[in-house]
Coordinates of C-alpha atoms and ligand atoms in Angstrom, one line a residue:
X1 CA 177.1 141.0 -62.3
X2 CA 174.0 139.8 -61.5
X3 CA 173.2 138.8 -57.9
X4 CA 170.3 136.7 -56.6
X5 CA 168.9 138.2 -53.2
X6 CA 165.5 137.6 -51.0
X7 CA 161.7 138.8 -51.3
X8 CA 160.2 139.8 -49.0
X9 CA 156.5 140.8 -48.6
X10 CA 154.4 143.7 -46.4
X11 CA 157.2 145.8 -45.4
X12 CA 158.4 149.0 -46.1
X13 CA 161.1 150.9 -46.5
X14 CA 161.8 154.8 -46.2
X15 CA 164.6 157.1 -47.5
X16 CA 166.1 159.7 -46.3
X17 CA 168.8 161.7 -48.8
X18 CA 171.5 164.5 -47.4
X19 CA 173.3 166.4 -50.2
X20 CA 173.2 167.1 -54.2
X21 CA 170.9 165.4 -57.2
X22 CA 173.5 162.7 -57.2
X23 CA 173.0 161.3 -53.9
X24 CA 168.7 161.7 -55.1
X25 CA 169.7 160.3 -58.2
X26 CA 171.5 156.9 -56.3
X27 CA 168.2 157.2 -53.9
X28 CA 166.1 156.5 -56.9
X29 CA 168.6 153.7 -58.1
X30 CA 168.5 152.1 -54.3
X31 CA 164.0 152.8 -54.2
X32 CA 164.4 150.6 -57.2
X33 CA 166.2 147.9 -55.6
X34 CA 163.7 147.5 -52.4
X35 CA 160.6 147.7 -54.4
X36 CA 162.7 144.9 -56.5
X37 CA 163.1 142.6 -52.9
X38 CA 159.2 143.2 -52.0
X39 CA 159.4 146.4 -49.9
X40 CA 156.8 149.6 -50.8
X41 CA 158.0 153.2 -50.3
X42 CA 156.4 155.3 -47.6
X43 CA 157.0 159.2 -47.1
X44 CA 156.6 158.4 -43.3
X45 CA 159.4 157.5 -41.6
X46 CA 157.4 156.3 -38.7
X47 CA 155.7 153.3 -40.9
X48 CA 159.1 151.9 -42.1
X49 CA 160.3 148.3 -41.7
X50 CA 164.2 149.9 -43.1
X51 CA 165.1 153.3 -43.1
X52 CA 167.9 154.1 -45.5
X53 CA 169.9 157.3 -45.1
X54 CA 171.8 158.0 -48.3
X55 CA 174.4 160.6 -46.9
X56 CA 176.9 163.5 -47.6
X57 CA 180.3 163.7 -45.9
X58 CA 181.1 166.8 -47.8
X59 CA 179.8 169.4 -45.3
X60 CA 179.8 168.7 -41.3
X61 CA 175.9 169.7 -41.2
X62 CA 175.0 167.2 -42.9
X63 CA 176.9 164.2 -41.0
X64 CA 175.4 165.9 -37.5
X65 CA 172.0 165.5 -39.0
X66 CA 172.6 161.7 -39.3
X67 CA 173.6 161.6 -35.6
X68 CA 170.4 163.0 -34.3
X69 CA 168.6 160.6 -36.9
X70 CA 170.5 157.3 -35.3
X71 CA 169.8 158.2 -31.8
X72 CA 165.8 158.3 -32.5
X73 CA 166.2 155.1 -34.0
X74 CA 168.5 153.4 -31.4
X75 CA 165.5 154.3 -28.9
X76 CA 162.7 152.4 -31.3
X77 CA 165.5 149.7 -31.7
X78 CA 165.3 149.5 -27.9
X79 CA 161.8 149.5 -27.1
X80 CA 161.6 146.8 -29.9
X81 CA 163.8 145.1 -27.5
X82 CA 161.9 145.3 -24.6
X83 CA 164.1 148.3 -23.0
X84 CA 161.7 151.1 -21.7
X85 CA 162.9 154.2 -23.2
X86 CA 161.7 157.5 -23.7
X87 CA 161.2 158.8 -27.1
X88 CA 162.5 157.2 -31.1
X89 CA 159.5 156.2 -33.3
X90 CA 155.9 155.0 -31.9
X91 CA 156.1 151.6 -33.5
X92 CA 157.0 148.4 -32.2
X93 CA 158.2 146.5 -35.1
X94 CA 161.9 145.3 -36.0
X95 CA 163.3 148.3 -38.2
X96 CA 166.4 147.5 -40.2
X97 CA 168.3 150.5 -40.7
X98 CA 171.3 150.7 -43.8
X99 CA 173.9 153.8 -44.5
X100 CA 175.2 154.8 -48.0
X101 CA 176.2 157.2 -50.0
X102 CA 178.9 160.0 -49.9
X103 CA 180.4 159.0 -46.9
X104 CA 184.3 159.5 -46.0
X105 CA 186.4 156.8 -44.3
X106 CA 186.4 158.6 -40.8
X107 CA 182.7 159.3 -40.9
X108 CA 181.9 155.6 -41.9
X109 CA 183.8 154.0 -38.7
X110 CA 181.8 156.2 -36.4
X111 CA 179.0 155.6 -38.3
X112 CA 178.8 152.3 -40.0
X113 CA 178.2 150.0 -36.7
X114 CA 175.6 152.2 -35.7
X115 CA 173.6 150.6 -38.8
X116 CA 172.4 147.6 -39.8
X117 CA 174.0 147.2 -43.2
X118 CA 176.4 150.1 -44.8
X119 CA 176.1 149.8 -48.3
X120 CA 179.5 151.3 -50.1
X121 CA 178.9 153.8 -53.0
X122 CA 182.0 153.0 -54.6
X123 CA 180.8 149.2 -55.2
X124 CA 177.1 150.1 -55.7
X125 CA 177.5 146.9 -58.1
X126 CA 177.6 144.7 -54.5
X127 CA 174.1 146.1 -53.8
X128 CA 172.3 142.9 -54.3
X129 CA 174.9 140.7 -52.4
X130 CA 174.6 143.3 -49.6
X131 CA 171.1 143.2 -49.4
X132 CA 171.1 139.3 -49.1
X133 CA 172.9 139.5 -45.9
X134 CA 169.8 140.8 -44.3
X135 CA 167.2 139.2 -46.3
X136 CA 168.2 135.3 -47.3
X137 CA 165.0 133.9 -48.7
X138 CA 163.1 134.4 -51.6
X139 CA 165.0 135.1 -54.9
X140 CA 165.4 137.7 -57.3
X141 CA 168.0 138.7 -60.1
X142 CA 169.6 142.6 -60.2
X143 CA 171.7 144.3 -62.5
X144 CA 175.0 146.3 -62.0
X145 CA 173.5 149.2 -60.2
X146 CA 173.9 151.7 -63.6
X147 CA 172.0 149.2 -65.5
X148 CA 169.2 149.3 -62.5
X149 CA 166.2 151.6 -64.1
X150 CA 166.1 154.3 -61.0
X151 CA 162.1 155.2 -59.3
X152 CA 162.2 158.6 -60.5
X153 CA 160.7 161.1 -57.5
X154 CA 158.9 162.6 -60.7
X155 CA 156.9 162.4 -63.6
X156 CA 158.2 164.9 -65.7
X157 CA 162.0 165.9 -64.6
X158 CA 164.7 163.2 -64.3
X159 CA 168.3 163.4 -63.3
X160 CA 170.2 161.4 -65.4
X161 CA 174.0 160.3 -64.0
X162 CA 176.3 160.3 -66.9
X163 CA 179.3 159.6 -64.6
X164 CA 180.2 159.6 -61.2
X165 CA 183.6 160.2 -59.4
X166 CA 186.3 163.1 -59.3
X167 CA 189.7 163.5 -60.2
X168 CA 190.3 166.9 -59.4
X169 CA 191.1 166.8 -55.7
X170 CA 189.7 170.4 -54.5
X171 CA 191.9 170.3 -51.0
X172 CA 188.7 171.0 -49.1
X173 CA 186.2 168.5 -50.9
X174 CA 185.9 164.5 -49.6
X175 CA 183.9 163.7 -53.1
X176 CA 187.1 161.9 -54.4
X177 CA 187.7 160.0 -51.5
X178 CA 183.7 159.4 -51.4
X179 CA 183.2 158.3 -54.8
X180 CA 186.6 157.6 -56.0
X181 CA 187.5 158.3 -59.2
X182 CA 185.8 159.6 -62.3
X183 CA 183.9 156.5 -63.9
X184 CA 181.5 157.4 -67.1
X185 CA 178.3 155.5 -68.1
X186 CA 178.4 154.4 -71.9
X187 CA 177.1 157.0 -73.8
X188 CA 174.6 154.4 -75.3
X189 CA 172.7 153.5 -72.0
X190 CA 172.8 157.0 -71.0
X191 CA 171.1 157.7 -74.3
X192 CA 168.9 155.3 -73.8
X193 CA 167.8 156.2 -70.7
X194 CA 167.1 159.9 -71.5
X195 CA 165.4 158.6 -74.9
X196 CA 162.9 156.3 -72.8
X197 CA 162.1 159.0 -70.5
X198 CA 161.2 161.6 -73.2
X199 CA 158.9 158.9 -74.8
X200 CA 157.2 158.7 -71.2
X201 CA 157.2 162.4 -71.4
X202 CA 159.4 163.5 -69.1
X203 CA 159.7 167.7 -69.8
X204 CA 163.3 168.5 -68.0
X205 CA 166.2 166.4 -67.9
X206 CA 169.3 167.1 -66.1
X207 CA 172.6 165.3 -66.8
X208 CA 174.6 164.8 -63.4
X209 CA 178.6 164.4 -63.0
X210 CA 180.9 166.1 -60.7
X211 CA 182.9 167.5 -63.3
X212 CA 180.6 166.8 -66.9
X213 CA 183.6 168.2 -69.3
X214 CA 185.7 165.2 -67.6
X215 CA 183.1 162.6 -69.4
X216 CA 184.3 160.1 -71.1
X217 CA 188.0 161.6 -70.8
X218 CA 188.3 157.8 -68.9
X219 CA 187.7 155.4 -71.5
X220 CA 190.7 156.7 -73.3
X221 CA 189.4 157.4 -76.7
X222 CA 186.5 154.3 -76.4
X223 CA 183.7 156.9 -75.7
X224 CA 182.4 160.3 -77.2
X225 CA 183.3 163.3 -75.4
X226 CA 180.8 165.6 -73.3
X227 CA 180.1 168.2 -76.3
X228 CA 178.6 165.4 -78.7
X229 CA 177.2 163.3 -75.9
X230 CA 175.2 166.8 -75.1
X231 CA 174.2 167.4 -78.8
X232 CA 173.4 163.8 -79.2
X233 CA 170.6 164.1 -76.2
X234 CA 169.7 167.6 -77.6
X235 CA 168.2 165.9 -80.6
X236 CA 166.2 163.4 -79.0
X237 CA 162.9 165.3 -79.4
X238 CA 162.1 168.5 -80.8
X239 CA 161.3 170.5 -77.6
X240 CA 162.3 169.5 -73.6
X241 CA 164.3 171.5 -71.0
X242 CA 168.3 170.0 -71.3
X243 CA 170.5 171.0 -68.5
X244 CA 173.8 170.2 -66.8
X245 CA 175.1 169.8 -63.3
X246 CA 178.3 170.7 -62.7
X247 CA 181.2 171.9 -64.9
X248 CA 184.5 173.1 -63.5
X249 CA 185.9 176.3 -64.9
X250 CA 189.2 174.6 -65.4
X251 CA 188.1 172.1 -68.1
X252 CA 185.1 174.1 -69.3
X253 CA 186.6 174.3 -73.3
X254 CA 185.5 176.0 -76.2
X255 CA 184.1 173.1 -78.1
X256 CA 181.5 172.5 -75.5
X257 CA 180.5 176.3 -75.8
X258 CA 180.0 175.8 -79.3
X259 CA 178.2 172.7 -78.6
X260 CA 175.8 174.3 -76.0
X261 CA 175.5 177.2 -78.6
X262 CA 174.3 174.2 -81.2
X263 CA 171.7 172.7 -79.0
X264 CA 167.9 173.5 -79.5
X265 CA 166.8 172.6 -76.4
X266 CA 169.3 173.2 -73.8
X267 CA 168.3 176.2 -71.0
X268 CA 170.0 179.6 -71.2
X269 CA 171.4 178.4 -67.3
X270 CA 174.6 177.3 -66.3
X271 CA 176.4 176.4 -63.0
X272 CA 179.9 177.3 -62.9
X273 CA 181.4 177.3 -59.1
X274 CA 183.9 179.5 -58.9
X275 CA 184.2 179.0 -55.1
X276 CA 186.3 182.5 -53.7
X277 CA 187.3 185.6 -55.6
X278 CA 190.6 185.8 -54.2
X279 CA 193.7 183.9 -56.3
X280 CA 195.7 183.1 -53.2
X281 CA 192.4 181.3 -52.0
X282 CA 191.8 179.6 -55.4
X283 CA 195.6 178.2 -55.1
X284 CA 195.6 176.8 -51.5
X285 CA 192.0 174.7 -53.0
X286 CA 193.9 173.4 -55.6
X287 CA 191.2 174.8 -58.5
X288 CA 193.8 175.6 -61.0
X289 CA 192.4 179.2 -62.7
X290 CA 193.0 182.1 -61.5
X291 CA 189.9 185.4 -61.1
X292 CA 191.3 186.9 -64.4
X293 CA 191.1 183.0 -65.9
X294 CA 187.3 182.2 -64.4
X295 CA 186.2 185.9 -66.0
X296 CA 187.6 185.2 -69.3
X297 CA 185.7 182.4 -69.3
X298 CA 182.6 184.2 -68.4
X299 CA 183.0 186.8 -71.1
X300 CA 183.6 184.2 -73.6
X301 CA 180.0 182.8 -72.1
X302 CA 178.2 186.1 -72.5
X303 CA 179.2 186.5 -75.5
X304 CA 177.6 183.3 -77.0
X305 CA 174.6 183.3 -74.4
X306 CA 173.6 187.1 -73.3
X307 CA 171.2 186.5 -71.2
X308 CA 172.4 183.2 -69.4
X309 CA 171.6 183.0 -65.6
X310 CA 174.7 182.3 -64.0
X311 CA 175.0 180.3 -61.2
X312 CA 177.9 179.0 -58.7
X313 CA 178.9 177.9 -55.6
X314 CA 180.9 180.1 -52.5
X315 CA 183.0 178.4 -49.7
X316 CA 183.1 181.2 -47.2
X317 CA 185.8 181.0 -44.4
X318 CA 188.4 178.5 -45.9
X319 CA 191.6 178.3 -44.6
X320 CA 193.5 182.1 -44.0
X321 CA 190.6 183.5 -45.9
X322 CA 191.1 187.1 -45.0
X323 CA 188.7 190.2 -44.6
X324 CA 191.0 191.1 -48.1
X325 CA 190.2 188.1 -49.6
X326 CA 186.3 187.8 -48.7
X327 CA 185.8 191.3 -49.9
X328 CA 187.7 190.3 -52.9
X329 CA 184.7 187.1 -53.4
X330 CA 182.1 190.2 -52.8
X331 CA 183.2 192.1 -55.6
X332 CA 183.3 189.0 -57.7
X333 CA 179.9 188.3 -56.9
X334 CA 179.0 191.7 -57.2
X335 CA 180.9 191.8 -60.9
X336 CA 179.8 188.6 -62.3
X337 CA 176.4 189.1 -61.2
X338 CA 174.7 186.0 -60.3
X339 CA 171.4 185.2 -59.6
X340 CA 171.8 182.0 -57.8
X341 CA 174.3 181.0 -55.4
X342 CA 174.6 178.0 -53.2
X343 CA 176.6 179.6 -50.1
X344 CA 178.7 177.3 -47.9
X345 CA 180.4 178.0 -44.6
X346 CA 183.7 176.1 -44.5
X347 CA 184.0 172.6 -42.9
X348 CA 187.2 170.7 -42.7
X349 CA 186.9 167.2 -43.9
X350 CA 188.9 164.6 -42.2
X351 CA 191.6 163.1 -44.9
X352 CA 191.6 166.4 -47.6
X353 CA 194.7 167.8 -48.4
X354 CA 193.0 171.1 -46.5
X355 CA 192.7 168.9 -44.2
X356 CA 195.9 167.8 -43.8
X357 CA 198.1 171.1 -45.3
X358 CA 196.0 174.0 -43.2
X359 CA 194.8 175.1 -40.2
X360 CA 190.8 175.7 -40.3
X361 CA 191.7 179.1 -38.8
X362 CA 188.4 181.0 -39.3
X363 CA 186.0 181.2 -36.3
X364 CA 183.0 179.6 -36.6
X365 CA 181.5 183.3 -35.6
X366 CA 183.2 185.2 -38.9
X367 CA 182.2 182.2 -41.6
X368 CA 178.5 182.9 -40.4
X369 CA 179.1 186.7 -40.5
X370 CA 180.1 186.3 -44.1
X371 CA 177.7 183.7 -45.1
X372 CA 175.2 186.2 -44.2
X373 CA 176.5 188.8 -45.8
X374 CA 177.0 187.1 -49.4
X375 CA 173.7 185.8 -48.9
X376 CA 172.1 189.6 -48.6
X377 CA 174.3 190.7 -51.6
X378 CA 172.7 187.1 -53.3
X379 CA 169.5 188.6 -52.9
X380 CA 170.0 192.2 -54.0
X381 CA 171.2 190.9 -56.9
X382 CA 168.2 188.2 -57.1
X383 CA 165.6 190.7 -56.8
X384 CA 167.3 193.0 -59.5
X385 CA 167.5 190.2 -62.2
X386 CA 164.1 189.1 -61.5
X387 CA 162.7 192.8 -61.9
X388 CA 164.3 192.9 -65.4
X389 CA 162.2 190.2 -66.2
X390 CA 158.6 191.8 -65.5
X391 CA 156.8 191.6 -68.6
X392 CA 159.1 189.5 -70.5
X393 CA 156.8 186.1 -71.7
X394 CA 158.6 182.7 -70.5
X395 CA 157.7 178.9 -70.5
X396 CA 156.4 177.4 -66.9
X397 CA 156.9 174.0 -66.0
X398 CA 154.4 173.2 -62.9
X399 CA 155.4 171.5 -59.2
X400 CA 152.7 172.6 -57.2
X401 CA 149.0 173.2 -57.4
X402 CA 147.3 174.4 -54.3
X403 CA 143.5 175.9 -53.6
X404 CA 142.9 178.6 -51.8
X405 CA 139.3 179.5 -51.2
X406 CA 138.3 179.6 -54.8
X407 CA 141.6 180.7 -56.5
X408 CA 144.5 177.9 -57.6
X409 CA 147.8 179.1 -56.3
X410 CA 150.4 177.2 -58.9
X411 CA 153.9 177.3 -58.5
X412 CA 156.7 176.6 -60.9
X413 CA 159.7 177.0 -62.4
X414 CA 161.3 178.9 -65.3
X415 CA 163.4 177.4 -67.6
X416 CA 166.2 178.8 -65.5
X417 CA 165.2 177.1 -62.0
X418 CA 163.8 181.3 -60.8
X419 CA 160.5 179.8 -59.0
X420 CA 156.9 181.1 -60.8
X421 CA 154.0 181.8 -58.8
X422 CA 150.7 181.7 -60.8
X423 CA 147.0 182.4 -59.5
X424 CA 144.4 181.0 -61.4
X425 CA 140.5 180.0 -61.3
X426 CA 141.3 176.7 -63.4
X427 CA 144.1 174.5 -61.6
X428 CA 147.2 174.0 -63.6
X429 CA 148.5 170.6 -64.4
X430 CA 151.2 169.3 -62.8
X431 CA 154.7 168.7 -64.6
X432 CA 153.0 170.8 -68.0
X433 CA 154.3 173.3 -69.7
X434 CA 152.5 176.4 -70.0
X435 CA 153.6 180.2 -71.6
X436 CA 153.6 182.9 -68.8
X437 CA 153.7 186.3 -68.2
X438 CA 155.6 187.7 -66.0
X439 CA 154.0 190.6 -63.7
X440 CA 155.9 191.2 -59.7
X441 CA 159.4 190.7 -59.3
X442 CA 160.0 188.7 -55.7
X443 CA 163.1 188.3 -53.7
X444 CA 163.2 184.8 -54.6
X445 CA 160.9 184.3 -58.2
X446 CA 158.7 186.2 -59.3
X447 CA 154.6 186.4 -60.5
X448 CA 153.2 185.6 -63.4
X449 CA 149.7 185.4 -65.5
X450 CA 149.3 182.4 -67.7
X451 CA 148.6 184.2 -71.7
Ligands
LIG1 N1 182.0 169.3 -58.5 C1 181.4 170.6 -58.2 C2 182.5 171.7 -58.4 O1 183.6 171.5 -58.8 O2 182.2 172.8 -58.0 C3 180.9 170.6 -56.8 C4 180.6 169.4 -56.0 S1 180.6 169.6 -54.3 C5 179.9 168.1 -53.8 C6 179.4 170.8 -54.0 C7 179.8 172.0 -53.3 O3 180.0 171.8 -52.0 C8 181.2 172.6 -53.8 O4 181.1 173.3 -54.9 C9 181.6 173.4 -52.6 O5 181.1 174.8 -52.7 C10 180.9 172.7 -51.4 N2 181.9 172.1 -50.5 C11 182.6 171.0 -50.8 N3 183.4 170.7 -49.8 C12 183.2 171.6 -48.8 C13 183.7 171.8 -47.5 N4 184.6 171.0 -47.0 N5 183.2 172.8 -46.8 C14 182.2 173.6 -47.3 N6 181.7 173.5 -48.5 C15 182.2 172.5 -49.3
LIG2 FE1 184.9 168.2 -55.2 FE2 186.4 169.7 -56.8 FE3 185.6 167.3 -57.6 FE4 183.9 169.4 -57.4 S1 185.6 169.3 -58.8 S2 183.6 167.3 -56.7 S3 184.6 170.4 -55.6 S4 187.0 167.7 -55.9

């Protein structure tokens, strides 16, 4: 579809993303949009002319965050008006403020009216209509929103949506209710698009779905699976960092291990959320695999990869989690042995079966309680993996260059995400590679000398 909305000129716009790389990855698809219409970007929020918010329903912190956004605004909206009020943003310009991405039913209708324009994730394809409700003028064509070439936040490492959606229906999670259901990108444009960037140079890419061993599975037969989409990509160029974001233990099969096991460029890192260690848990969330399923899977990992860095994701405090079943999760932690966890304290989502089957019956007091706790055994565990890598020699990709009195302090990461920290008397470049080794384990990354 291709949609014919204004231009406008001298304005700006401003974005603000909640959640995981595939609401940064839609950002950068939306960025492309208003430079498209005339706007520029600005990293202050107190220069916009629209402030877009592309949000996450899936965890309560993150809709409260919006709420104290709106209200700043609403006060800037005001004085615009000619209302004396206290506080919002020190300009006095129109600001047009628009609401998308993963955002549930419920949240919307409290939301929605509270913006200027809510822009629908699930019909991303009505962008440019959308946009021409609040700019009717000048004229420009846009793509269906997949086809729209994102404004990548970096030079050198690119998230690249392969599909979006979910069909599994966790009882806790809103992402099928946010995004629908599980809709792949033609392996051809995604192709494309990761073969473009690698000519620009771009040194890490990092394919995004919900559940990546469900691509394709859509197009009923039309479109290669996720094993040869992945050694497709892997042979784009002779050396990159490939990664993955997220598989689900359930449908994690044996042809994409020997896949992964084929590529030359794909990190030794996966994600693979187990969620709790306790099987009566696992049941009530609807994950379909059991502890004993989840570590036969693992062993089967190890066994091709050694030394992959495992990483996952914890729900602490679900429904009738018991002191039983959280000490079960510790010793799965503890067994498994992960260096990377991404910790989250239960929050009921309106419209989940969780939702609607169970009581959220763990105080808000315990889930912090044992949110702290798994995050002290996360880093033990951290700073014992990182200390088995003193003196090993690993491959830096660069983020940061700072000076400090006459030493560069350089920060990066290693191939498996573990953050580098690098003094030098030269300043490192930016988005390069570079062969390190590595000297002090940290809590959180370690040190290293460039060789
Ligand atoms: N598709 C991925 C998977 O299957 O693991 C995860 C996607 S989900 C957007 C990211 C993470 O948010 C989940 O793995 C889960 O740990 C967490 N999460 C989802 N719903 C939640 C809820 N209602 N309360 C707390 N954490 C939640
Ligand atoms: Fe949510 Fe489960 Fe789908 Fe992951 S697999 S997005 S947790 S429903």
């Amino acid at each position: 579809m291709v949609t014919i909305v204004s231009m406008i000129k001298d304005k700006k716009f401003h974005l603000i993303i909640f959640g995981c790389q595939m609401n940064y990855s839609d950002a950068e698809r939306l960025a492309t949009v208003l430079k498209k219409i005339g706007y520029r970007e600005t990293k202050q929020e107190a220069e916009a002319d629209l402030i877009a918010i592309v949000a996450c329903s899936v965890k309560q912190a993150a809709v409260d965050r919006i709420h104290s956004k709106i209200h700043n605004w609403q006060l800037t909206k005001d004085k615009v008006n000619g209302e004396a009020r206290e506080g919002g943003l020190s300009q006095t310009k129109p600001l047009i403020t628009i609401l998308s991405g993963c955002v549930l039913d419920s949240d919307r209708k409290k939301l929605a009216h509270q913006f200027d324009l809510f822009i629908d994730i699930k019909k991303l394809e009505n962008l440019a209509h959308d946009l021409a409700s609040i700019h009717p003028h000048q004229k420009i064509a846009l793509n269906d929103f997949f086809d729209i070439s994102p404004s990548y936040g970096s030079s050198y490492r690119a998230y690249v949506p392969i599909m979006t959606g979910c069909n599994k229906f966790c009882s806790y999670c809103a992402v099928p209710y946010t995004r629908g259901r599980e809709t792949s990108r033609p392996s051809a444009h995604i192709i494309n698009e990761v073969r473009e960037l690698l000519n620009k140079g771009y040194k890490e890419i990092v394919l995004l779905g919900q559940n990546v061993n469900s691509y394709g599975l859509d197009k009923k037969g039309k479109e290669i699976s996720f094993p040869e989409l992945l050694i497709k990509i892997d042979s784009l160029s002779k050396h990159f960092w490939l990664k993955f974001l997220t598989s689900h233990p359930y449908d994690m099969s044996e042809e994409l291990i020997v896949s992964m096991a084929k590529c030359k460029n794909l990190n030794n890192y996966l994600h693979l959320p187990v969620q709790c260690g306790s099987d009566k848990i696992l049941k009530k969330m609807n994950r379909h695999y059991t502890i004993a399923d989840y570590k036969k899977l693992i062993k089967k990992i190890k066994k091709t990869f050694p030394n992959i860095t495992l990483s996952t994701d914890i729900i602490v405090g679900f429904c009738g989690e018991t002191t039983k079943d959280f000490a079960a999760t510790k010793k799965l932690v503890k067994d498994i042995g992960y260096n990377l966890m991404y910790i989250s304290q239960y929050s009921s989502r309106i419209g989940t079966l969780a939702a609607k089957m169970y009581k959220d019956d763990v105080p808000k007091k315990i889930k912090k309680q044992r949110w702290q706790t798994m995050n002290k055994q996360l880093t033990k565990q951290s700073f014992a993996f990182n200390k088995k890598l003193v003196g090993q020699t690993q491959e830096v990709l660069i983020d940061t260059v700072n000076k400090n009195a006459t030493i560069f302090l350089n920060t990066g990461k290693l191939s498996n995400y573990l953050p580098v920290h690098i003094k030098t008397k030269q300043a490192l470049k930016i988005g390069k590679f570079y062969q390190v080794k590595i000297t002090e384990a940290l809590d959180w990354g370690v040190k290293a000398k460039i060789i």
